[in-house]
mmCIF file of C-alpha atoms in Angstrom:
data_model
loop_
_atom_site.group_PDB
_atom_site.id
_atom_site.type_symbol
_atom_site.label_atom_id
_atom_site.label_comp_id
_atom_site.label_asym_id
_atom_site.label_seq_id
_atom_site.Cartn_x
_atom_site.Cartn_y
_atom_site.Cartn_z
ATOM 1 C CA MET H 1 26.090 -110.236 33.865
ATOM 2 C CA LEU H 2 25.108 -107.829 31.101
ATOM 3 C CA TYR H 3 25.409 -108.946 27.483
ATOM 4 C CA GLY H 4 27.728 -111.737 28.594
ATOM 5 C CA VAL H 5 30.029 -109.362 30.481
ATOM 6 C CA ASP H 6 30.412 -109.292 34.251
ATOM 7 C CA VAL H 7 29.582 -105.808 35.516
ATOM 8 C CA LYS H 8 30.464 -104.690 39.017
ATOM 9 C CA GLU H 9 27.480 -103.480 40.999
ATOM 10 C CA GLU H 10 29.276 -100.269 42.008
ATOM 11 C CA ALA H 11 30.095 -99.428 38.374
ATOM 12 C CA LEU H 12 26.437 -99.828 37.430
ATOM 13 C CA TYR H 13 25.334 -97.431 40.203
ATOM 14 C CA GLU H 14 27.989 -94.910 39.101
ATOM 15 C CA TRP H 15 26.785 -95.144 35.509
ATOM 16 C CA VAL H 16 23.140 -94.566 36.482
ATOM 17 C CA VAL H 17 24.022 -91.453 38.507
ATOM 18 C CA GLN H 18 26.310 -90.137 35.751
ATOM 19 C CA GLU H 19 23.642 -90.621 33.083
ATOM 20 C CA HIS H 20 20.982 -88.813 35.119
ATOM 21 C CA MET H 21 23.365 -85.960 35.911
ATOM 22 C CA TYR H 22 24.266 -85.709 32.222
ATOM 23 C CA ARG H 23 20.575 -85.536 31.298
ATOM 24 C CA VAL H 24 19.961 -82.720 33.801
ATOM 25 C CA PHE H 25 23.178 -80.674 33.423
ATOM 26 C CA GLY H 26 24.183 -81.371 29.808
ATOM 27 C CA GLU H 27 27.790 -82.225 30.671
ATOM 28 C CA ILE H 28 29.594 -83.977 33.501
ATOM 29 C CA TYR H 29 33.184 -84.595 34.474
ATOM 30 C CA TYR H 30 35.153 -87.213 36.398
ATOM 31 C CA TYR H 31 38.078 -86.512 38.730
ATOM 32 C CA LYS H 32 40.774 -88.810 40.061
ATOM 33 C CA ASN H 33 43.952 -87.828 41.874
ATOM 34 C CA SER H 34 44.502 -88.667 45.544
ATOM 35 C CA TYR H 35 40.735 -89.299 45.694
ATOM 36 C CA GLU H 36 38.024 -89.980 43.117
ATOM 37 C CA VAL H 37 34.836 -88.101 42.299
ATOM 38 C CA ASP H 38 32.523 -90.061 40.006
ATOM 39 C CA ALA H 39 30.511 -87.134 38.615
ATOM 40 C CA ILE H 40 30.989 -83.367 38.654
ATOM 41 C CA ALA H 41 28.453 -80.976 37.142
ATOM 42 C CA ASP H 42 28.386 -77.267 37.948
ATOM 43 C CA ASN H 43 29.126 -77.124 41.690
ATOM 44 C CA LEU H 44 27.732 -80.590 42.368
ATOM 45 C CA LYS H 45 30.342 -83.278 43.113
ATOM 46 C CA VAL H 46 29.137 -86.845 43.655
ATOM 47 C CA GLU H 47 30.923 -90.040 44.677
ATOM 48 C CA VAL H 48 28.865 -93.247 44.519
ATOM 49 C CA LYS H 49 29.544 -96.130 46.905
ATOM 50 C CA SER H 50 27.767 -99.482 46.882
ATOM 51 C CA GLY H 51 28.963 -99.963 50.478
ATOM 52 C CA ARG H 52 30.111 -97.643 53.244
ATOM 53 C CA ALA H 53 32.728 -95.043 52.331
ATOM 54 C CA HIS H 54 36.083 -96.024 53.831
ATOM 55 C CA ARG H 55 37.755 -92.648 53.484
ATOM 56 C CA ARG H 56 37.014 -88.997 53.942
ATOM 57 C CA TYR H 57 36.295 -86.809 50.949
ATOM 58 C CA PRO H 58 36.896 -83.084 50.539
ATOM 59 C CA ARG H 59 34.204 -80.647 51.613
ATOM 60 C CA GLY H 60 31.396 -80.389 49.130
ATOM 61 C CA VAL H 61 31.603 -83.950 47.802
ATOM 62 C CA ILE H 62 28.337 -85.830 48.254
ATOM 63 C CA VAL H 63 29.018 -89.491 48.992
ATOM 64 C CA LEU H 64 25.964 -91.514 47.969
ATOM 65 C CA GLU H 65 25.375 -95.011 49.244
ATOM 66 C CA LYS H 66 23.258 -97.258 47.038
ATOM 67 C CA ASP H 67 20.107 -96.797 49.154
ATOM 68 C CA GLU H 68 20.369 -92.975 48.791
ATOM 69 C CA ILE H 69 20.605 -92.992 44.987
ATOM 70 C CA PRO H 70 16.847 -93.114 44.182
ATOM 71 C CA GLU H 71 16.070 -90.082 46.390
ATOM 72 C CA PHE H 72 19.020 -88.150 44.944
ATOM 73 C CA LEU H 73 17.911 -88.865 41.360
ATOM 74 C CA ILE H 74 14.311 -87.855 42.091
ATOM 75 C CA LYS H 75 15.500 -84.518 43.546
ATOM 76 C CA LEU H 76 18.214 -83.865 40.938
ATOM 77 C CA GLU H 77 16.277 -81.319 38.830
ATOM 78 C CA LYS H 78 15.309 -79.349 41.950
ATOM 79 C CA ILE H 79 18.885 -79.542 43.261
ATOM 80 C CA ARG H 80 20.105 -78.010 39.977
ATOM 81 C CA GLU H 81 17.543 -75.206 40.253
ATOM 82 C CA GLY H 82 18.519 -74.556 43.897
ATOM 83 C CA GLN H 83 15.085 -75.541 45.176
ATOM 84 C CA GLU H 84 16.381 -78.582 47.101
ATOM 85 C CA PRO H 85 19.610 -78.950 49.045
ATOM 86 C CA PRO H 86 21.768 -81.923 48.099
ATOM 87 C CA LEU H 87 21.620 -84.844 50.463
ATOM 88 C CA PRO H 88 23.792 -84.339 53.563
#
């Protein structure tokens, strides 16, 4: 519960990743059609899952589980600069 409002754990993880990506890239986008991508910045597409992903995503979409988020956020600046590959 946050300020008296129930917040889903997955939504909180998505928000954290989106905020960090916004800080690094300056702008981010969201996509939803037959599948959802939580954050898109430059050529980086990220979907955040608090559990295991139950579907396949298009090539190039990084599906982060909650235990992978800290490592991804630490490497985000280097990923943007091309010094680190995104997580597999």
